[in-house]
Tab-separated table of C-alpha atoms and ligand atoms in Angstrom:
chain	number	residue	atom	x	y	z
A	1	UNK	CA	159.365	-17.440	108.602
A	2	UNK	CA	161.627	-19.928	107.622
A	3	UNK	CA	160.989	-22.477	110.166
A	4	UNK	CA	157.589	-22.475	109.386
A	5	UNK	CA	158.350	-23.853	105.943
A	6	UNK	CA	155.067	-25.273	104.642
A	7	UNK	CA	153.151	-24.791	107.985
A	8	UNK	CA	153.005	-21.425	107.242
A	9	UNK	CA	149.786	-22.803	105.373
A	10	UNK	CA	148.342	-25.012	107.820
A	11	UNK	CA	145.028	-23.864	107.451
A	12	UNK	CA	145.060	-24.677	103.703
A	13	UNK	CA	146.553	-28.241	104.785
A	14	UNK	CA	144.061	-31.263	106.019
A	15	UNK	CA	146.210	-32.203	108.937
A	16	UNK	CA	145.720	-30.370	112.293
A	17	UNK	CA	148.817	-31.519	114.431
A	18	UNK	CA	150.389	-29.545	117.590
A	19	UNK	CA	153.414	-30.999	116.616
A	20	UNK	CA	154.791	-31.262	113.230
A	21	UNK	CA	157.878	-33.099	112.016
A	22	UNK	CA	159.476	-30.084	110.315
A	23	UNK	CA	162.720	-28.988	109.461
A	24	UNK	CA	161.536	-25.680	107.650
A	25	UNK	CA	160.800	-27.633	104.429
A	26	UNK	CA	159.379	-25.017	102.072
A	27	UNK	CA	160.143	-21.353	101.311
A	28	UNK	CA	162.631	-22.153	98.595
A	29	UNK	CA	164.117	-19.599	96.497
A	30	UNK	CA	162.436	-18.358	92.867
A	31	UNK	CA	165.162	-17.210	91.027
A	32	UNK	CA	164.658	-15.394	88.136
A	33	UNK	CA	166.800	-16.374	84.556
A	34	UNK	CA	167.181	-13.001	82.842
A	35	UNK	CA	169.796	-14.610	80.076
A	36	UNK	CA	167.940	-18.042	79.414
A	37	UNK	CA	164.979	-16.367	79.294
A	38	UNK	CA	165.834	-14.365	76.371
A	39	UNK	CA	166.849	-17.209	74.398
A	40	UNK	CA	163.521	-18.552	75.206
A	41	UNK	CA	161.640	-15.341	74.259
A	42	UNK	CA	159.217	-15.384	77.181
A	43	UNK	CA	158.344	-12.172	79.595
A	44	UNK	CA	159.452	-14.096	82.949
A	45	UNK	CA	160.975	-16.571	83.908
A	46	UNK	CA	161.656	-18.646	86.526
A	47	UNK	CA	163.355	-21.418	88.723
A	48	UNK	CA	161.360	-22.662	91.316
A	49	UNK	CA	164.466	-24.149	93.333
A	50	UNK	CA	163.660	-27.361	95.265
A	51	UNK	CA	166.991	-28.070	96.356
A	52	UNK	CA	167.082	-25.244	98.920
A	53	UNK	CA	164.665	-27.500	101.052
A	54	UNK	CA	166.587	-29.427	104.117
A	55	UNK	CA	167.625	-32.889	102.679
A	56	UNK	CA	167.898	-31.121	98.578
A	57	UNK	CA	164.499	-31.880	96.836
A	58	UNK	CA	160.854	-31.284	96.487
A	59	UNK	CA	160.189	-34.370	98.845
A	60	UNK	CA	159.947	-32.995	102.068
A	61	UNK	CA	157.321	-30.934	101.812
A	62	UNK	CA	155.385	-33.686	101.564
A	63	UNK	CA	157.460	-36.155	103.750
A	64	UNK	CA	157.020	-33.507	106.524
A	65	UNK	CA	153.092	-34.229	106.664
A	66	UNK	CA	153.211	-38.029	106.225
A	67	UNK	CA	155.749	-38.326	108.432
A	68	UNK	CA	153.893	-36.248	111.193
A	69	UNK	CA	150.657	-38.514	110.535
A	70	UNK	CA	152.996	-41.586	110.758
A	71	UNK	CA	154.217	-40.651	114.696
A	72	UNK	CA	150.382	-39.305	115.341
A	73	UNK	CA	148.993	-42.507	114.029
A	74	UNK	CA	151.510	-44.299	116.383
A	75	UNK	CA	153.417	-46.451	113.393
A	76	UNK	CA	157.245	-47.891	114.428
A	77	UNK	CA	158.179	-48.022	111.187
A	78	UNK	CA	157.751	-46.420	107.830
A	79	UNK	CA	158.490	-48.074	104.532
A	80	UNK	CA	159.144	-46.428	101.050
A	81	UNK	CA	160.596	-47.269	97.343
A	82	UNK	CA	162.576	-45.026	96.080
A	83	UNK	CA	165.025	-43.908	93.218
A	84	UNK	CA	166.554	-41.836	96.022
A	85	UNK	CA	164.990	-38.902	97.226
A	86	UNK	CA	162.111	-40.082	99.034
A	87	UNK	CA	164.212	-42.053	100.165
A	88	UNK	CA	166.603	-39.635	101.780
A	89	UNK	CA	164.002	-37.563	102.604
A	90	UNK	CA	161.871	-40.270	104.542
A	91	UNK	CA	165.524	-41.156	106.348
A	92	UNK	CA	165.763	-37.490	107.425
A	93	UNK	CA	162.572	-37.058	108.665
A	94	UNK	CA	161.653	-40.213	110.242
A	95	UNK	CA	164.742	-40.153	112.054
A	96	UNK	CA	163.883	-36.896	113.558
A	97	UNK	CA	160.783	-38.340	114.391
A	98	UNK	CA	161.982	-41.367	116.054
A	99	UNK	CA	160.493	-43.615	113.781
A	100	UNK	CA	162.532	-46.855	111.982
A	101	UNK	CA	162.896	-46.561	108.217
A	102	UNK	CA	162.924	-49.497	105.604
A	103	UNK	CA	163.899	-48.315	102.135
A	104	UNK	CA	163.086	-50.465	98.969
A	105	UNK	CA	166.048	-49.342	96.274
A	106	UNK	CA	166.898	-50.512	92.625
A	107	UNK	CA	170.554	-51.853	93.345
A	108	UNK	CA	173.339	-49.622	91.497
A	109	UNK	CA	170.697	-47.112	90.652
A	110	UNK	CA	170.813	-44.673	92.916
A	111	UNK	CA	172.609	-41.281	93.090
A	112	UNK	CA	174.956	-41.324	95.425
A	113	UNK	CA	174.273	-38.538	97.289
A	114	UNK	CA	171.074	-39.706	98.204
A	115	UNK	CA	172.548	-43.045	98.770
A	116	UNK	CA	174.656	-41.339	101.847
A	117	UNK	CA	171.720	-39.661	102.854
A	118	UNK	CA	169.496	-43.139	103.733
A	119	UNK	CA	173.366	-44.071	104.818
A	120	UNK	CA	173.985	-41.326	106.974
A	121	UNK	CA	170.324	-41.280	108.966
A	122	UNK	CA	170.533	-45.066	109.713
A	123	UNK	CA	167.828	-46.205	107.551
A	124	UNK	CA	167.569	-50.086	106.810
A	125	UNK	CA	168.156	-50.396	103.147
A	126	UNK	CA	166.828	-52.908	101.149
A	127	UNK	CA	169.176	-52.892	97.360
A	128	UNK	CA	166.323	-54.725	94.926
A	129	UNK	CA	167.680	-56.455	92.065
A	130	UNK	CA	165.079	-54.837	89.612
A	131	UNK	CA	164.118	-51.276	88.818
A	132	UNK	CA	161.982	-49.012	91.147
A	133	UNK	CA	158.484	-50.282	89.880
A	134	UNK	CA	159.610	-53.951	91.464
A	135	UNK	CA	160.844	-51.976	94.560
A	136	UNK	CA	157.730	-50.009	94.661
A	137	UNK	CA	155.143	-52.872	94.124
A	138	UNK	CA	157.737	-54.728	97.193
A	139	UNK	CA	157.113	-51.447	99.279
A	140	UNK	CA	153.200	-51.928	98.665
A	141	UNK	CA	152.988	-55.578	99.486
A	142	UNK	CA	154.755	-54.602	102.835
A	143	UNK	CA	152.704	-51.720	103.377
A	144	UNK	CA	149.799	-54.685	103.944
A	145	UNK	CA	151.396	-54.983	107.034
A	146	UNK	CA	149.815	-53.574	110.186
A	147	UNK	CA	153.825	-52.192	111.435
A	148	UNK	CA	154.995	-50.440	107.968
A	149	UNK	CA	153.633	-47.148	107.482
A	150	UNK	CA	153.519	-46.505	103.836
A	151	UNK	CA	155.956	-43.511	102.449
A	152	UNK	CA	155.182	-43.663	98.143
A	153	UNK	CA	153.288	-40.908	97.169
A	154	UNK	CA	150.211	-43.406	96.506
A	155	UNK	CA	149.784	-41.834	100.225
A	156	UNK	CA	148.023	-38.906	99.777
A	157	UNK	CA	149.582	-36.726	102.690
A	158	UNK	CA	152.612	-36.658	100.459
A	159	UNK	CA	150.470	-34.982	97.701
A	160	UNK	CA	149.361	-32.255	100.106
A	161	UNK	CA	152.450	-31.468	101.330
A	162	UNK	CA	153.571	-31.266	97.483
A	163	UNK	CA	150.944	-29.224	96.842
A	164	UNK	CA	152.569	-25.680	98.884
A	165	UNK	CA	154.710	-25.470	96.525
A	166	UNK	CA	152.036	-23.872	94.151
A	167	UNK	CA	151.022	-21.864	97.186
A	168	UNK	CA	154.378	-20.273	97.444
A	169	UNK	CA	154.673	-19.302	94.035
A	170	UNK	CA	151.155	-17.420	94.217
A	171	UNK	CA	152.661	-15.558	97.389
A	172	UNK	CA	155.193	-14.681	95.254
A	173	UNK	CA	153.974	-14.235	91.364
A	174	UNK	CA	150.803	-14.635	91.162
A	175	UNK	CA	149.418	-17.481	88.851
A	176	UNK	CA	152.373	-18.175	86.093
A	177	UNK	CA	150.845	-18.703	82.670
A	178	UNK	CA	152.953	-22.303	82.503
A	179	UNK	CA	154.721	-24.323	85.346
A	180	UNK	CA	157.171	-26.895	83.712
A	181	UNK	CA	157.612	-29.968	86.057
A	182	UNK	CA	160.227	-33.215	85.939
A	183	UNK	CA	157.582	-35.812	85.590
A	184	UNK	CA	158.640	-39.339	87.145
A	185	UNK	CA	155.806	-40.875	89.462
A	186	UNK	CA	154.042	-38.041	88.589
A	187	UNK	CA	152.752	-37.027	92.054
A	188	UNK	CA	154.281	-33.778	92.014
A	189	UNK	CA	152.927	-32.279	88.864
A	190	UNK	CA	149.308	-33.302	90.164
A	191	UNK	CA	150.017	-31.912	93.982
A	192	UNK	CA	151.032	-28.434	91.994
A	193	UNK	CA	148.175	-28.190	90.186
A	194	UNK	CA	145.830	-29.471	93.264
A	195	UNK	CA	147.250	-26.533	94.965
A	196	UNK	CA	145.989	-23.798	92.446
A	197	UNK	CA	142.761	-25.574	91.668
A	198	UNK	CA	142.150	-25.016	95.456
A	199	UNK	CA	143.537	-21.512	95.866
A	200	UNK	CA	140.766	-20.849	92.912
A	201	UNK	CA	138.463	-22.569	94.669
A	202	UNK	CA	138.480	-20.358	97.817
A	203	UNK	CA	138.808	-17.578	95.648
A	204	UNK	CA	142.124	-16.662	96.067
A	205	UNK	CA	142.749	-16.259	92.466
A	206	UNK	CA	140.854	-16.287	89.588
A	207	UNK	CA	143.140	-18.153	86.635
A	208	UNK	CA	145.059	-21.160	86.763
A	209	UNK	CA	148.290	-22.096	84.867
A	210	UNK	CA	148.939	-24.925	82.127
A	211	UNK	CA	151.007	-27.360	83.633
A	212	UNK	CA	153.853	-29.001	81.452
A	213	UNK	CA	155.062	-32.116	82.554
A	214	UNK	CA	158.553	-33.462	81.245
A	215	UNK	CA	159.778	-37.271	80.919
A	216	UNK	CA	163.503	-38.734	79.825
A	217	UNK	CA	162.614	-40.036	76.593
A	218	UNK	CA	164.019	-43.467	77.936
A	219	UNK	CA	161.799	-43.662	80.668
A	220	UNK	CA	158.522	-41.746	79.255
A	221	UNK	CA	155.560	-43.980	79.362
A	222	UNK	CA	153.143	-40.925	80.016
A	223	UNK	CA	154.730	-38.667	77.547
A	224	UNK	CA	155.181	-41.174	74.739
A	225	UNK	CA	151.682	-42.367	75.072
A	226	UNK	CA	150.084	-38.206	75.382
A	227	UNK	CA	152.527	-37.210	72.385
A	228	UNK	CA	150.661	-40.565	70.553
A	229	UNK	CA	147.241	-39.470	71.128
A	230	UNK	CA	146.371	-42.675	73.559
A	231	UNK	CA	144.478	-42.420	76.204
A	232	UNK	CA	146.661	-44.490	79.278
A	233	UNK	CA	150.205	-44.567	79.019
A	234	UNK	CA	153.042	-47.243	77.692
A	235	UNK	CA	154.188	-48.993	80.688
A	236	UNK	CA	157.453	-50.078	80.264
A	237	UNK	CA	159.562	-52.385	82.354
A	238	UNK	CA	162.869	-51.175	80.599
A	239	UNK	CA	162.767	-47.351	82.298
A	240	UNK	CA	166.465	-46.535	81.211
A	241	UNK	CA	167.573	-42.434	81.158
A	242	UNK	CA	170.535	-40.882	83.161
A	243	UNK	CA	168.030	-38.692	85.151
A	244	UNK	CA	167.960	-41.517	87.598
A	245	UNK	CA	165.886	-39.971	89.709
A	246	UNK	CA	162.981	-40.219	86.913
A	247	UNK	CA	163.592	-43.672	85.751
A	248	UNK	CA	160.089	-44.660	86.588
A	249	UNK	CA	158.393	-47.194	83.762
A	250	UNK	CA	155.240	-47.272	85.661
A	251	UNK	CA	153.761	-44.112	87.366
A	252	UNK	CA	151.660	-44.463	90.137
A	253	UNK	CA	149.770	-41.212	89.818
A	254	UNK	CA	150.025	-41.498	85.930
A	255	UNK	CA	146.298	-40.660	85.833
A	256	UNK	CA	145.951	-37.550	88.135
A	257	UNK	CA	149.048	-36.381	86.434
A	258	UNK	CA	147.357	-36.544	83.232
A	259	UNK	CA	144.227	-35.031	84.184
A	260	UNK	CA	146.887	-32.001	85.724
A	261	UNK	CA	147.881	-31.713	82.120
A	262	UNK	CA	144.498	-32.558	79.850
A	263	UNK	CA	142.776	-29.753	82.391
A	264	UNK	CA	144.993	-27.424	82.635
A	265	UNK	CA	145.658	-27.063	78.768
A	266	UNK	CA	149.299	-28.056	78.938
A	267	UNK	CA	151.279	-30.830	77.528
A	268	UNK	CA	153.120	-33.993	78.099
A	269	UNK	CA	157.106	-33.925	76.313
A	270	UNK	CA	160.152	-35.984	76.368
A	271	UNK	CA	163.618	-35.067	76.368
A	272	UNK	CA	167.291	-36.953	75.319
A	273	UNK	CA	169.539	-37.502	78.268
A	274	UNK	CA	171.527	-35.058	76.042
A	275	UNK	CA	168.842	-32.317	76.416
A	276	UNK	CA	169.113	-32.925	79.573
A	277	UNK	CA	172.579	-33.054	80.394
A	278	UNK	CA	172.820	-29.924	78.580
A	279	UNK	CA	170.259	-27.764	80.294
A	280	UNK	CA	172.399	-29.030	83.823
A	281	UNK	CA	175.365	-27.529	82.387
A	282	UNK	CA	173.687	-24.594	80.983
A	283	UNK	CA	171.931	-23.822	84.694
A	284	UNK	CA	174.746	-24.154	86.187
A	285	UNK	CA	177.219	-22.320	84.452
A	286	UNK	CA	174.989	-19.510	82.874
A	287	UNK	CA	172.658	-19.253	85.888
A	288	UNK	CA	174.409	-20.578	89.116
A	289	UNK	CA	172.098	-22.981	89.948
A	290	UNK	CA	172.865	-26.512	90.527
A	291	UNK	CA	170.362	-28.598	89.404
A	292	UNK	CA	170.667	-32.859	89.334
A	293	UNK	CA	170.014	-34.310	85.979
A	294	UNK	CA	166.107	-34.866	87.043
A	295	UNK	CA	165.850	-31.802	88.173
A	296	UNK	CA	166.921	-30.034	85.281
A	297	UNK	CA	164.857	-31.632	82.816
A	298	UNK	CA	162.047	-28.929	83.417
A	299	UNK	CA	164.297	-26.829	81.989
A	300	UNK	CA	165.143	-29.156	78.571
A	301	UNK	CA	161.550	-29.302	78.288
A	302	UNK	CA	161.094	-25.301	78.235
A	303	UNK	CA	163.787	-25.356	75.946
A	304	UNK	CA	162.759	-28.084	73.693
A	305	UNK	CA	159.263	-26.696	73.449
A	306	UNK	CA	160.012	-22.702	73.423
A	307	UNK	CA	162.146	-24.055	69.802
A	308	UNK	CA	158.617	-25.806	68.551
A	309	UNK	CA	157.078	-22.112	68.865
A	310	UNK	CA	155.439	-23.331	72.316
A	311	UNK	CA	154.780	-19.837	74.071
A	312	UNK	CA	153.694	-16.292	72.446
A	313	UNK	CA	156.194	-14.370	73.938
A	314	UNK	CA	154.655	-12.816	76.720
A	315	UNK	CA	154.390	-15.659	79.703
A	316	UNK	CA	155.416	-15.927	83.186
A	317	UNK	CA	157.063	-19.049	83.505
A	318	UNK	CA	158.337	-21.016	85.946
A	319	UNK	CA	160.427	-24.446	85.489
A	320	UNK	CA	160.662	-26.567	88.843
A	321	UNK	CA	164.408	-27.801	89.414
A	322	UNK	CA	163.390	-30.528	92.000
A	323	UNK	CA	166.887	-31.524	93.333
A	324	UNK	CA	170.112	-30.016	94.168
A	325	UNK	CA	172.888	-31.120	91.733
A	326	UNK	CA	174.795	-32.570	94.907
A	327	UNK	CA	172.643	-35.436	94.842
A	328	UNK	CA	174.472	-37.107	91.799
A	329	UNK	CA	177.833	-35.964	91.871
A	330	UNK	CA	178.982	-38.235	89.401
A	331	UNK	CA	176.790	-36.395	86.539
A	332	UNK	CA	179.609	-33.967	86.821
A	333	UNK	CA	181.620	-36.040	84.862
A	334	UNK	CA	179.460	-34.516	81.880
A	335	UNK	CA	180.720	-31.657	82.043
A	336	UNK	CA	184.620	-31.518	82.431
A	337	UNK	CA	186.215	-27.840	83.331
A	338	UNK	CA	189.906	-26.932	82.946
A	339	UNK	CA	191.933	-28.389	86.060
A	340	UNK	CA	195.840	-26.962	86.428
A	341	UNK	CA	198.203	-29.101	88.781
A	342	UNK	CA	200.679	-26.743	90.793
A	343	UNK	CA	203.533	-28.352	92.300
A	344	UNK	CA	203.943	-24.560	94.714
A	345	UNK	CA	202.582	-21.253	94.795
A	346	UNK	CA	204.991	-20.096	91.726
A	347	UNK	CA	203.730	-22.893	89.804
A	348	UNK	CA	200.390	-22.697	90.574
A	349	UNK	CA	200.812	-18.288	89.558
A	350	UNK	CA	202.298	-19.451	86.517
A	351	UNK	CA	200.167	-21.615	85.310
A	352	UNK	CA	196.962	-19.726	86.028
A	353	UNK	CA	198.277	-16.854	84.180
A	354	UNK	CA	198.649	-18.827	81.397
A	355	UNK	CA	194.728	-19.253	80.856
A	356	UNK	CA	193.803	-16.091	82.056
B	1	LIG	C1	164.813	-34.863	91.559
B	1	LIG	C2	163.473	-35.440	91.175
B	1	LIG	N1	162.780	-34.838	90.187
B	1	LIG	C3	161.573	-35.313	89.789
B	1	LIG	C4	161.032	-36.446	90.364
B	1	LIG	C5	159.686	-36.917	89.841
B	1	LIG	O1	158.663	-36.520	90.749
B	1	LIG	P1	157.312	-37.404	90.702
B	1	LIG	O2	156.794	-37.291	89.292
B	1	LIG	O3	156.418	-36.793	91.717
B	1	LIG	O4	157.729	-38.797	91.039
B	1	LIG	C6	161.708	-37.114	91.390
B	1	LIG	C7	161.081	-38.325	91.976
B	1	LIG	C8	161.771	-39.179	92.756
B	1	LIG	C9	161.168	-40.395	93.245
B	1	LIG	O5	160.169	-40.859	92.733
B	1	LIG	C10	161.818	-41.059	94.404
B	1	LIG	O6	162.657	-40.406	95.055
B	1	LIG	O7	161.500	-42.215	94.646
B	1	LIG	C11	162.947	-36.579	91.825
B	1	LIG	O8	163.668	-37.146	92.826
């Protein structure tokens, strides 16, 4: 049921607990794209949509677990870095666990819905003159500290939270032939494919699917470095893309994330902020679905890659749209619409008919 979110699965997850810090994470839509999926040329395909989860992205599913071990393990206070949606999401949920949150973020580079967020749940934040790898190696140093439970998803309860998500779409699909993931940290696109490689393990199914994970091209070390034929990727301390959510220049689970992709037979791409503003628009005014710019870079990535001659025609695929386009309400300034000024209701008649 809905309030079971993610515990639905708690035998498949490595934390017994009587009481979990949930607020029916999990259990978000899949919502199929019959037009875009004809441009694309594909069988299926799919949104997986994360911001149907209680505080608008992916992160709670895994922020539900660590949080839960946090109050078990008796912490005060939990600590994360964030571009913004761990850090809303650790705000929400350690709040509701009682817990005191310290959030590490790049100053001015947050969205500011998830700025309001941290705001709005009382958590102590911490505006870093740097970008999030300085707030995230701050966040570390502090984690050292006996009274800071760590948040980043170097904690590996996060992961297995993450890692429903892949659970929910076998309930619901099967195994899809490709999952196409927004690719920042790079915890989630490993935590995916940890959850099929287990629900193969166990013998719940008997294929896996290639996993496809998708960088801004101004803040792709992985990507760059894949696309390059290197073997570790280009750190960079210049991460700069309007996905701000993804402006990461030095992954911390760069290598599991690359051994999601080198196993599973998919591929590392970047994307323009242009793609990527333009598979937004194209979400939300072809299929309804508001998706923040991070969020719908899966989908420039499908896009970008179905135009190479990527897929055969015949795939189930699913693109995960990790946040809800609320997040960063100023990224609607990309994409102006027609707005009327009425003076009364005959004005406002009048002028409306005009367009019709
Ligand atoms: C909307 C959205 N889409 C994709 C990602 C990338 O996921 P990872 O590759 O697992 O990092 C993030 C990550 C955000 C943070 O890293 C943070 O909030 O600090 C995100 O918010």
């Amino acid at each position: 049921s809905r309030m079971m979110g993610i515990w639905r699965f708690k035998e498949l997850l490595p934390l017994k607990t009587e009481r979990p810090v949930t607020m029916g994470e999990g259990s978000t839509p899949l919502i199929r794209l019959e037009k875009l999926e004809k441009i694309i040329g594909v069988r299926r395909l799919y949104v997986k949509f994360e911001g149907a989860n209680p505080t608008g992205s992916f992160k709670d599913r895994g922020m539900s677990l660590a949080i839960t071990l946090a109050r078990e393990v008796g912490s005060k206070a939990v600590v994360a870095a964030s571009t913004g949606n761990t850090a809303a999401s650790a705000a929400a949920y350690a709040a509701r666990a009682g817990l005191k949150t310290f959030l590490l973020l790049p100053r001015g580079k947050v969205a500011l819905g998830k700025l309001a967020q941290s705001i709005m749940h009382g958590a102590i934040i911490v505006e870093i003159e740097g970008n999030f790898d300085l707030a995230l190696d701050t966040a570390k140093e502090l984690a050292k500290r006996d009274e800071f439970y760590p948040l980043n998803s170097f904690n590996p309860w996060r992961l297995e939270g993450q890692k429903t998500l892949g659970f929910e779409l076998f309930e619901d699909i099967g195994v899809p032939d490709h999952i196409f993931v927004p690719v920042g940290n790079a915890g989630n696109i490993s935590a995916i494919w940890k959850g099929f490689k287990e629900l193969k393990r166990w013998g719940y199914s008997d294929s896996l699917p290639k996993m496809n994970g998708i960088q801004a091209e101004g803040a792709s070390p992985i990507a760059s470095a894949f696309k390059a034929g290197l073997r570790a990727p280009l750190f960079t301390d210049s991460p700069e893309t309007v996905a701000t959510a993804i402006r990461i220049g030095k992954p911390v689970n760069w290598l599991k994330a690359w051994k999601a992709v080198t196993e599973s037979g998919g591929t590392f791409e970047s994307v323009t902020d242009s793609e990527i503003l333009r598979a937004q628009r194209l979400l939300a005014r072809e299929e309804g679905i508001a998706a923040e710019p991070a969020g719908a870079a899966s989908v420039a990535g499908l896009i970008k890659l179905a135009s190479q001659g990527y897929f055969n025609g015949d795939e189930t695929v699913v693109a995960v749209v990790t946040g809800h386009g609320l997040k960063d309400p100023d990224s609607a300034r990309f994409h102006p619409t027609m707005r009327l000024r009425a003076i009364s209701m005959d004005d406002a008649i009048e002028k409306v008919m005009e367009v019709l």
